[in-house]
Amino acid sequence: MGFFDYSWSIRDRIIEDFKTTLYMLFISAIFAGIFGLVIGIIMVVTDHKRILENKVIYSILDKLTNIFRSIPFVILVALIAPITKEIVKTRIGPNAAIVPLVFSCVPFFARQVEQALASVEPGKVEAAEAMGASPFEIITRVYLREGLPSLLRAGSITLISLLGLTAMAGLVGGGGIGDLAIAVGYQRYKDDVVIVSVVLILIVVFLIQAIANHLIRKTSH
């Protein structure tokens, strides 16, 4: 194997850490996607001159989103450690890493959702209101349907960003391919491990982008 001898010798660990990264990415994406979508929708419909305008609700969500987006992930991990302990009963491991990953990703995705849905033509919303559609029907049949391609783009951007954050999972002993690249590849001067880790991460990124592009083409009018 030559240059990649060490990587080959720890291939089982690389596979396990890769699985751990996918686990953290998948679970975090589900929770961040649900909460981020809900918050983003609420922000859109409660904004000025929207169908459920509410300055108080919008202002609170807007400020909370900005605050949590401004906190570096490393600091966020320490800040919400007590919450992590309450939720998953531990501060160490992949499950403990998922909590700060979700907290960090939700405001980012919520803002992406807000921007995606806000781009829907106001005329279509007004037409739905004129036809007597309820707020729920406007959200599902106008905002979500018309904004679907933009939501898919936002989702792919968020997933790739989330994948990058999983590299910091080592801060709470979460493991993963990013932690392997630093703890073994960088700190032990095993450059082949770094290269293998990067290639695996790039494969995931390309898959996310390819699937997103395919779905965007399918849903674009």
PDB file of C-alpha atoms in Angstrom, residues 81-199:
ATOM      1  CA  ALA A  81     -23.434  21.167  28.454  1.00  0.00           C
ATOM      2  CA  PRO A  82     -25.980  21.046  31.340  1.00  0.00           C
ATOM      3  CA  ILE A  83     -28.828  20.812  28.810  1.00  0.00           C
ATOM      4  CA  THR A  84     -26.969  18.068  26.951  1.00  0.00           C
ATOM      5  CA  LYS A  85     -26.586  16.174  30.230  1.00  0.00           C
ATOM      6  CA  GLU A  86     -30.321  16.457  30.920  1.00  0.00           C
ATOM      7  CA  ILE A  87     -31.332  15.301  27.439  1.00  0.00           C
ATOM      8  CA  VAL A  88     -28.969  12.390  26.757  1.00  0.00           C
ATOM      9  CA  LYS A  89     -27.747  11.730  30.344  1.00  0.00           C
ATOM     10  CA  THR A  90     -24.100  12.200  29.353  1.00  0.00           C
ATOM     11  CA  ARG A  91     -21.709  14.887  28.146  1.00  0.00           C
ATOM     12  CA  ILE A  92     -19.477  12.484  26.224  1.00  0.00           C
ATOM     13  CA  GLY A  93     -19.985  10.514  23.019  1.00  0.00           C
ATOM     14  CA  PRO A  94     -21.835  10.827  19.698  1.00  0.00           C
ATOM     15  CA  ASN A  95     -25.210  11.371  21.346  1.00  0.00           C
ATOM     16  CA  ALA A  96     -23.783  14.192  23.445  1.00  0.00           C
ATOM     17  CA  ALA A  97     -22.372  15.762  20.286  1.00  0.00           C
ATOM     18  CA  ILE A  98     -25.761  15.680  18.572  1.00  0.00           C
ATOM     19  CA  VAL A  99     -27.327  18.147  21.032  1.00  0.00           C
ATOM     20  CA  PRO A 100     -24.962  21.086  20.351  1.00  0.00           C
ATOM     21  CA  LEU A 101     -25.002  20.179  16.653  1.00  0.00           C
ATOM     22  CA  VAL A 102     -28.775  20.627  16.634  1.00  0.00           C
ATOM     23  CA  PHE A 103     -28.621  23.834  18.665  1.00  0.00           C
ATOM     24  CA  SER A 104     -26.047  25.240  16.261  1.00  0.00           C
ATOM     25  CA  CYS A 105     -27.818  24.114  13.106  1.00  0.00           C
ATOM     26  CA  VAL A 106     -31.421  25.060  13.909  1.00  0.00           C
ATOM     27  CA  PRO A 107     -30.964  28.862  13.775  1.00  0.00           C
ATOM     28  CA  PHE A 108     -28.870  28.564  10.614  1.00  0.00           C
ATOM     29  CA  PHE A 109     -31.504  26.449   8.844  1.00  0.00           C
ATOM     30  CA  ALA A 110     -34.376  28.550  10.208  1.00  0.00           C
ATOM     31  CA  ARG A 111     -32.856  31.641   8.638  1.00  0.00           C
ATOM     32  CA  GLN A 112     -32.350  29.763   5.373  1.00  0.00           C
ATOM     33  CA  VAL A 113     -35.995  28.664   5.444  1.00  0.00           C
ATOM     34  CA  GLU A 114     -37.155  32.208   6.138  1.00  0.00           C
ATOM     35  CA  GLN A 115     -35.224  33.540   3.162  1.00  0.00           C
ATOM     36  CA  ALA A 116     -36.412  30.719   0.900  1.00  0.00           C
ATOM     37  CA  LEU A 117     -40.102  31.200   1.720  1.00  0.00           C
ATOM     38  CA  ALA A 118     -39.891  34.984   1.719  1.00  0.00           C
ATOM     39  CA  SER A 119     -38.865  34.765  -1.933  1.00  0.00           C
ATOM     40  CA  VAL A 120     -42.272  33.333  -2.886  1.00  0.00           C
ATOM     41  CA  GLU A 121     -44.139  35.868  -5.005  1.00  0.00           C
ATOM     42  CA  PRO A 122     -46.484  37.939  -2.775  1.00  0.00           C
ATOM     43  CA  GLY A 123     -49.066  37.895  -5.538  1.00  0.00           C
ATOM     44  CA  LYS A 124     -49.557  34.150  -5.155  1.00  0.00           C
ATOM     45  CA  VAL A 125     -50.103  34.543  -1.425  1.00  0.00           C
ATOM     46  CA  GLU A 126     -52.585  37.374  -1.999  1.00  0.00           C
ATOM     47  CA  ALA A 127     -54.433  35.302  -4.594  1.00  0.00           C
ATOM     48  CA  ALA A 128     -54.763  32.416  -2.131  1.00  0.00           C
ATOM     49  CA  GLU A 129     -56.072  34.804   0.542  1.00  0.00           C
ATOM     50  CA  ALA A 130     -58.593  36.250  -1.910  1.00  0.00           C
ATOM     51  CA  MET A 131     -59.874  32.725  -2.589  1.00  0.00           C
ATOM     52  CA  GLY A 132     -60.493  32.229   1.127  1.00  0.00           C
ATOM     53  CA  ALA A 133     -57.583  29.911   1.863  1.00  0.00           C
ATOM     54  CA  SER A 134     -56.756  29.462   5.549  1.00  0.00           C
ATOM     55  CA  PRO A 135     -53.279  30.317   6.901  1.00  0.00           C
ATOM     56  CA  PHE A 136     -52.475  26.585   7.080  1.00  0.00           C
ATOM     57  CA  GLU A 137     -53.499  26.106   3.455  1.00  0.00           C
ATOM     58  CA  ILE A 138     -51.425  29.112   2.375  1.00  0.00           C
ATOM     59  CA  ILE A 139     -48.396  27.732   4.212  1.00  0.00           C
ATOM     60  CA  THR A 140     -48.696  24.233   2.733  1.00  0.00           C
ATOM     61  CA  ARG A 141     -50.060  24.989  -0.740  1.00  0.00           C
ATOM     62  CA  VAL A 142     -48.299  28.269  -1.499  1.00  0.00           C
ATOM     63  CA  TYR A 143     -45.228  28.858   0.653  1.00  0.00           C
ATOM     64  CA  LEU A 144     -43.969  25.282   0.900  1.00  0.00           C
ATOM     65  CA  ARG A 145     -44.982  24.227  -2.606  1.00  0.00           C
ATOM     66  CA  GLU A 146     -43.675  27.312  -4.393  1.00  0.00           C
ATOM     67  CA  GLY A 147     -40.593  27.588  -2.213  1.00  0.00           C
ATOM     68  CA  LEU A 148     -39.654  23.895  -2.404  1.00  0.00           C
ATOM     69  CA  PRO A 149     -36.663  24.295  -4.776  1.00  0.00           C
ATOM     70  CA  SER A 150     -35.248  27.046  -2.567  1.00  0.00           C
ATOM     71  CA  LEU A 151     -35.862  24.911   0.525  1.00  0.00           C
ATOM     72  CA  LEU A 152     -33.951  22.040  -1.057  1.00  0.00           C
ATOM     73  CA  ARG A 153     -31.023  24.341  -1.775  1.00  0.00           C
ATOM     74  CA  ALA A 154     -31.153  25.570   1.818  1.00  0.00           C
ATOM     75  CA  GLY A 155     -31.264  21.983   3.039  1.00  0.00           C
ATOM     76  CA  SER A 156     -28.172  20.966   1.069  1.00  0.00           C
ATOM     77  CA  ILE A 157     -26.242  24.011   2.309  1.00  0.00           C
ATOM     78  CA  THR A 158     -27.264  23.218   5.881  1.00  0.00           C
ATOM     79  CA  LEU A 159     -26.295  19.554   5.593  1.00  0.00           C
ATOM     80  CA  ILE A 160     -22.854  20.414   4.275  1.00  0.00           C
ATOM     81  CA  SER A 161     -22.387  22.973   7.046  1.00  0.00           C
ATOM     82  CA  LEU A 162     -23.540  20.400   9.601  1.00  0.00           C
ATOM     83  CA  LEU A 163     -21.074  17.868   8.210  1.00  0.00           C
ATOM     84  CA  GLY A 164     -18.303  20.382   8.845  1.00  0.00           C
ATOM     85  CA  LEU A 165     -19.444  20.819  12.447  1.00  0.00           C
ATOM     86  CA  THR A 166     -19.289  17.065  13.087  1.00  0.00           C
ATOM     87  CA  ALA A 167     -15.515  17.392  12.717  1.00  0.00           C
ATOM     88  CA  MET A 168     -15.566  19.175  16.081  1.00  0.00           C
ATOM     89  CA  ALA A 169     -17.382  16.290  17.757  1.00  0.00           C
ATOM     90  CA  GLY A 170     -14.086  15.312  19.367  1.00  0.00           C
ATOM     91  CA  LEU A 171     -14.636  18.169  21.814  1.00  0.00           C
ATOM     92  CA  VAL A 172     -17.173  15.986  23.594  1.00  0.00           C
ATOM     93  CA  GLY A 173     -15.575  12.659  22.746  1.00  0.00           C
ATOM     94  CA  GLY A 174     -18.016  12.155  19.905  1.00  0.00           C
ATOM     95  CA  GLY A 175     -15.475  10.644  17.573  1.00  0.00           C
ATOM     96  CA  GLY A 176     -16.154  10.679  13.870  1.00  0.00           C
ATOM     97  CA  ILE A 177     -13.978  11.009  10.811  1.00  0.00           C
ATOM     98  CA  GLY A 178     -13.111  14.645  11.520  1.00  0.00           C
ATOM     99  CA  ASP A 179     -11.865  13.792  14.993  1.00  0.00           C
ATOM    100  CA  LEU A 180      -9.829  10.932  13.502  1.00  0.00           C
ATOM    101  CA  ALA A 181      -8.175  13.302  11.033  1.00  0.00           C
ATOM    102  CA  ILE A 182      -7.095  15.619  13.867  1.00  0.00           C
ATOM    103  CA  ALA A 183      -6.335  13.159  16.682  1.00  0.00           C
ATOM    104  CA  VAL A 184      -4.531  10.607  14.524  1.00  0.00           C
ATOM    105  CA  GLY A 185      -3.721  12.212  11.199  1.00  0.00           C
ATOM    106  CA  TYR A 186      -2.574  15.640  12.346  1.00  0.00           C
ATOM    107  CA  GLN A 187      -1.358  15.129  15.903  1.00  0.00           C
ATOM    108  CA  ARG A 188       0.508  11.888  15.093  1.00  0.00           C
ATOM    109  CA  TYR A 189       1.781  13.123  11.721  1.00  0.00           C
ATOM    110  CA  LYS A 190      -0.082  10.426   9.774  1.00  0.00           C
ATOM    111  CA  ASP A 191      -0.761  12.413   6.613  1.00  0.00           C
ATOM    112  CA  ASP A 192      -2.362   9.445   4.858  1.00  0.00           C
ATOM    113  CA  VAL A 193      -5.116   9.375   7.499  1.00  0.00           C
ATOM    114  CA  VAL A 194      -5.837  13.058   6.852  1.00  0.00           C
ATOM    115  CA  ILE A 195      -6.105  12.425   3.110  1.00  0.00           C
ATOM    116  CA  VAL A 196      -8.411   9.419   3.541  1.00  0.00           C
ATOM    117  CA  SER A 197     -10.593  11.412   5.943  1.00  0.00           C
ATOM    118  CA  VAL A 198     -10.855  14.304   3.498  1.00  0.00           C
ATOM    119  CA  VAL A 199     -11.760  11.976   0.631  1.00  0.00           C
TER     120      VAL A 199
END
